[in-house]
Amino acid sequence: MANAFLFLLLLIFYSNITFENIHACNQSERSSLLSFALTLSSPQLNWTSADCCNWEGVTCNQGGWITHLQLPSKGLKLKEGTFLSSSLGNLRHLTHLNLSYNSFFGSLDQTEFFLSLNDLEILDLSFNLLFGVLPSSLPSSHIRMVDLSSNRLHGAVPYSFFQQAWNLTSFNVSNNTFSGPIPSSICRSFSSSLRHLDFSFNNFTGSISSGLGKCSKLQVFRAGHNYLSGSLPEDMFNSTTLEEISLPLNSLNGAMSDGIANLTNLTTLDLSYNQLSGVLPLHLEKLSKLKYILLDFNYLEGSLPLSLMNCTNLVELRMGNNNLGGDISMLNFSKLSQLSKLDLRKNNFFGILPRSIYSCKFLKAIRLNYNNLEVQIHPEILSLKYLSFLSLGCNKRLTDVTGSIKILMGCKRLAYLSLASSFLGEEMPNGVEMADFHGFRYLQILDLNSCNLSGIIPSWLSKLKKLQILDLEHNRITGTIPSWLGTLPRLNSLMMQFNLLSGEIPKELCTLPMLVSGQTAAQVGRIYLELPIYYSPSGHAKLLQYNYIFYTPFIHLGHNCLSGNIPIEIGQLQLLHQLDLSANNFSGNIPDQISNLKYMEILDLSMNHLSGKIPASFRGLNFLSRFNVSYNNLRGPIPSSTQLQSFNASAFEGNRKLCGAPLPNKCQRTTGADAPDMSPQDADTKEHQIPWFYVSVALGFITGFWGVCGPLVLMRK
Ligand SMILES: *[C@@H]1O[C@H](CO)[C@@H](O)[C@H](O)[C@H]1NC(C)=O
Ligand SMILES: *[C@@H]1O[C@H](CO)[C@@H](O)[C@H](O)[C@H]1NC(C)=O
Ligand SMILES: *[C@@H]1O[C@H](CO)[C@@H](O)[C@H](O)[C@H]1NC(C)=O
Ligand SMILES: *[C@@H]1O[C@H](CO)[C@@H](O)[C@H](O)[C@H]1NC(C)=O
Ligand SMILES: *[C@@H]1O[C@H](CO)[C@@H](O)[C@H](O)[C@H]1NC(C)=O
Ligand SMILES: *[C@@H]1O[C@H](CO)[C@@H](O)[C@H](O)[C@H]1NC(C)=O
Ligand SMILES: *[C@@H]1O[C@H](CO)[C@@H](O)[C@H](O)[C@H]1NC(C)=O
Ligand SMILES: *[C@@H]1O[C@H](CO)[C@@H](O)[C@H](O)[C@H]1NC(C)=O
Ligand SMILES: *[C@@H]1O[C@H](CO)[C@@H](O)[C@H](O)[C@H]1NC(C)=O
Ligand SMILES: *[C@@H]1O[C@H](CO)[C@@H](O)[C@H](O)[C@H]1NC(C)=O
Ligand SMILES: *[C@@H]1O[C@H](CO)[C@@H](O)[C@H](O)[C@H]1NC(C)=O
Ligand SMILES: *[C@@H]1O[C@H](CO)[C@@H](O)[C@H](O)[C@H]1NC(C)=O
């Protein structure tokens, strides 16, 4: 009896569930979903059970109407020839649609589904392959959040698109190819609920017209990486709720308004890579929440406002490449206890670096090069426990290289040290004074370029087990290349050109672990730089920015007094990308083994006394982009390969007995008589030097400080 009762109870309970299930999902909505699923080529959604409210990604309300369709990152693709199905338009009660991170293809304005979703509140179609122009307006007056970012949409974003979007709080169309003006009027009459606006990474043009000031709740405004011009609209500074203004990489001009002082909630101000001029606003002390102030690459002038030193939450202060100046010793850094990155590169600051900088305990990166500062390495720098990037070169006075190195070797985390154009004419620290050398355990890049240092390559360098790039070019270093250099476990790029090195290339250099084995090389990834480095290829208005240094090994020994044969062991350096031995006294044949270096991009053996033929195996050097064997004593035919013949004759000239294309003289049985006579004076003595970061660094790029993506080419003017 009791059992029967229990059975009955169970039966009621069970049938109750099935009852609910049967009525949970409206059959017509179910078939709409199914016809949507039919347009998908892959992968198949597991949409089989009777109640569509239980399907993956589907949520219904109490009435059994589908309210949420959320299928992000499912790898969904449409079948060829189909568009985002209009059957979705039948889901009249849909409030949330999230199809982000899929491969949906098609044009939004051609699918009526968009306009029939009259209850839609949240729309996320980001990271798909949508193209075409925007539909005439947003689908619903209830819409709160729209993310169409990272698609291929184009055309204008007109004011009319926002018709009746009373409650819009977030609008993101970044990373498309939208053009025309930014719809500042979006705030004019209604969408005062807007909090986040992101127009960055598009083709927007024109000036930012006023209107944003009406968005009384605006917190984030991004429109970087566009073609915006004109000055910042004054009314923007009425939006005192603003927390982030990011407009890098535009052509904004004019001075920075004093109005910025009223944006007391501002944490991020990124106006880098624009054409802003004039002096900085004097009163910034109310910006107590400011963390990131990025104004690099503008035409700002005057001094840093003292009030900036009252912005106690500053994390990054980056104002490199401006016309700023003033006496840096006037600044008191002691309140900037959170400061992590300080970049004042390429300005006109003068004076002595204030000791208060050492109270910024969290400093990771300091770059003050190309100013007129009187910098000296002070032992107090050791209190910066996190310092990993230090660049102080190209200033007025940095002396005592030995003392400086002895202090800096105690900076435990230092990975990048550049003191180029300093210590002019001193002697390379070496010998007894460096006997107690220890430290630099994590140093990856050491740059003592153009310091005019004399002496030999010091042996303490042999203790830098993490060193990857050593730049000692343009000094007066004498003696031979030490054989221990070949044992440095991480060394892959060596710049020693323009010195007075003599003797032969030690065979040990041809055993550099990073260059002989791909396995070893794979262990070191790219070098992350706390601050990006820049290079402008000569003759170009372009400026390239690098955030990472990738492994692209090279050995530059040009313009020294090296002699002897080029060791045949050089063929072991299989991963070498560049070899410059130009303007030395090398003699003998060009070793055939160089053709083992399959990744070779630049090979310069010009201006030596090399004789014999160009090895026939050079036909196999497929990656060569620069090649030069001019001004040697080479003879015989230039091996024919599409690669070698693609270079100018100047790459081969000055070798009297060399013949064949691209040289004008044809190869004959007896060369000599009518071979063109070129005197060594024709040598191109302007052999231009290749900055290591240009050649060694694969392109990296940041968007402010958020992420990394493709190459950044910055056009100036
Ligand atoms: C299902 O939805 C359609 C319209 O979408 C409606 O006509 C029909 O009455 C609904 N069926 C039920 C059982 O609610
Ligand atoms: C499909 O979903 C049902 C439940 O809805 C589940 O029982 C079944 O294992 C799923 N099948 C696959 C292949 O994931
Ligand atoms: C859509 O889904 C993705 C992935 O889960 C999520 O990151 C994103 O926040 C969602 N979009 C919205 C508007 O909630
Ligand atoms: C806008 O939001 C408010 C408050 O959340 C709500 O009362 C109102 O109905 C919404 N308006 C529309 C058109 O959705
Ligand atoms: C807009 O979307 C992009 C991804 O496409 C994201 O990186 C960015 O943070 C979003 N903007 C805002 C303001 O959330
Ligand atoms: C822009 O979109 C492309 C393609 O979806 C994506 O790979 C890239 O990361 C996006 N860039 C940004 C800055 O969001
Ligand atoms: C966007 O601007 C870039 C650079 O000027 C241009 O190459 C591209 O064609 C433009 N795209 C569109 C859709 O206008
Ligand atoms: C800023 O707001 C004030 C009043 O809130 C108004 O008088 C002023 O005109 C506004 N400024 C701009 C530039 O719109
Ligand atoms: C600044 O932010 C705080 C908290 O986020 C908020 O309470 C305050 O109203 C904001 N101030 C202004 C001027 O918007
Ligand atoms: C800052 O706001 C105050 C009060 O709203 C206003 O009087 C003042 O003019 C504003 N300052 C600037 C520089 O816009
Ligand atoms: C910085 O703040 C201190 C006290 O908080 C104040 O006395 C000083 O005047 C401020 N300096 C500037 C330049 O605003
Ligand atoms: C810098 O400011 C701190 C207080 O914030 C003060 O103790 C110190 O004396 C100041 N240093 C100089 C050089 O003015």
Short mmCIF file of N, CA and C in Angstrom, two decimals, residues 2 45 100 118 197 229 240 264 272 317 320 326 410-411 458 469 477 596 637 644 659 684 714:
data_model
loop_
_atom_site.label_atom_id
_atom_site.label_comp_id
_atom_site.label_asym_id
_atom_site.label_seq_id
_atom_site.Cartn_x
_atom_site.Cartn_y
_atom_site.Cartn_z
N ALA A 2 1.79 1.25 0.98
CA ALA A 2 2.72 2.38 1.06
C ALA A 2 3.52 2.49 -0.22
N LEU A 45 25.58 21.42 -33.69
CA LEU A 45 25.14 21.68 -32.31
C LEU A 45 24.34 20.47 -31.87
N SER A 100 29.59 35.81 -30.30
CA SER A 100 30.96 36.30 -30.49
C SER A 100 31.95 35.16 -30.67
N ASN A 118 12.90 42.92 -31.43
CA ASN A 118 12.45 44.14 -30.77
C ASN A 118 12.61 44.16 -29.26
N LEU A 197 32.26 53.83 -24.80
CA LEU A 197 32.24 54.05 -26.24
C LEU A 197 33.59 53.65 -26.79
N SER A 229 41.34 64.30 -36.62
CA SER A 229 42.16 65.51 -36.60
C SER A 229 41.46 66.57 -35.75
N THR A 240 32.57 64.69 -16.35
CA THR A 240 33.49 64.49 -15.22
C THR A 240 33.51 63.04 -14.73
N THR A 264 38.21 64.42 -12.44
CA THR A 264 38.84 63.88 -11.22
C THR A 264 38.81 62.37 -11.12
N SER A 272 48.96 59.52 -26.99
CA SER A 272 50.25 59.38 -27.65
C SER A 272 50.10 59.30 -29.16
N LEU A 317 54.27 57.02 -16.57
CA LEU A 317 54.41 58.40 -17.00
C LEU A 317 55.28 58.37 -18.25
N GLY A 320 57.83 60.57 -23.86
CA GLY A 320 58.98 60.58 -24.77
C GLY A 320 58.66 61.25 -26.09
N GLY A 326 63.06 71.76 -19.33
CA GLY A 326 63.07 72.22 -17.95
C GLY A 326 64.06 71.43 -17.12
N GLY A 410 74.65 45.16 -9.60
CA GLY A 410 73.86 44.78 -8.44
C GLY A 410 72.36 44.91 -8.66
N CYS A 411 71.95 45.48 -9.79
CA CYS A 411 70.51 45.57 -10.10
C CYS A 411 70.08 44.19 -10.56
N PRO A 458 86.23 42.83 -22.43
CA PRO A 458 86.53 42.40 -21.07
C PRO A 458 86.00 41.00 -20.74
N ILE A 469 72.05 39.81 -26.64
CA ILE A 469 72.49 40.80 -27.62
C ILE A 469 73.58 41.66 -26.99
N ILE A 477 87.75 49.52 -29.43
CA ILE A 477 88.16 48.28 -28.78
C ILE A 477 89.25 47.61 -29.62
N ASN A 596 75.73 26.70 -46.07
CA ASN A 596 74.93 25.93 -45.11
C ASN A 596 73.99 26.83 -44.33
N PRO A 637 83.15 33.34 -62.86
CA PRO A 637 81.75 33.70 -63.09
C PRO A 637 80.96 33.78 -61.78
N LEU A 644 71.16 35.66 -56.68
CA LEU A 644 72.37 36.46 -56.83
C LEU A 644 72.24 37.48 -57.96
N CYS A 659 83.03 37.98 -63.34
CA CYS A 659 82.29 38.25 -64.57
C CYS A 659 80.91 37.62 -64.54
N ASP A 684 82.06 52.22 -51.84
CA ASP A 684 81.03 53.01 -51.17
C ASP A 684 81.41 53.11 -49.70
N LEU A 714 54.12 53.84 -37.81
CA LEU A 714 53.61 55.14 -37.42
C LEU A 714 54.01 56.16 -38.47
#
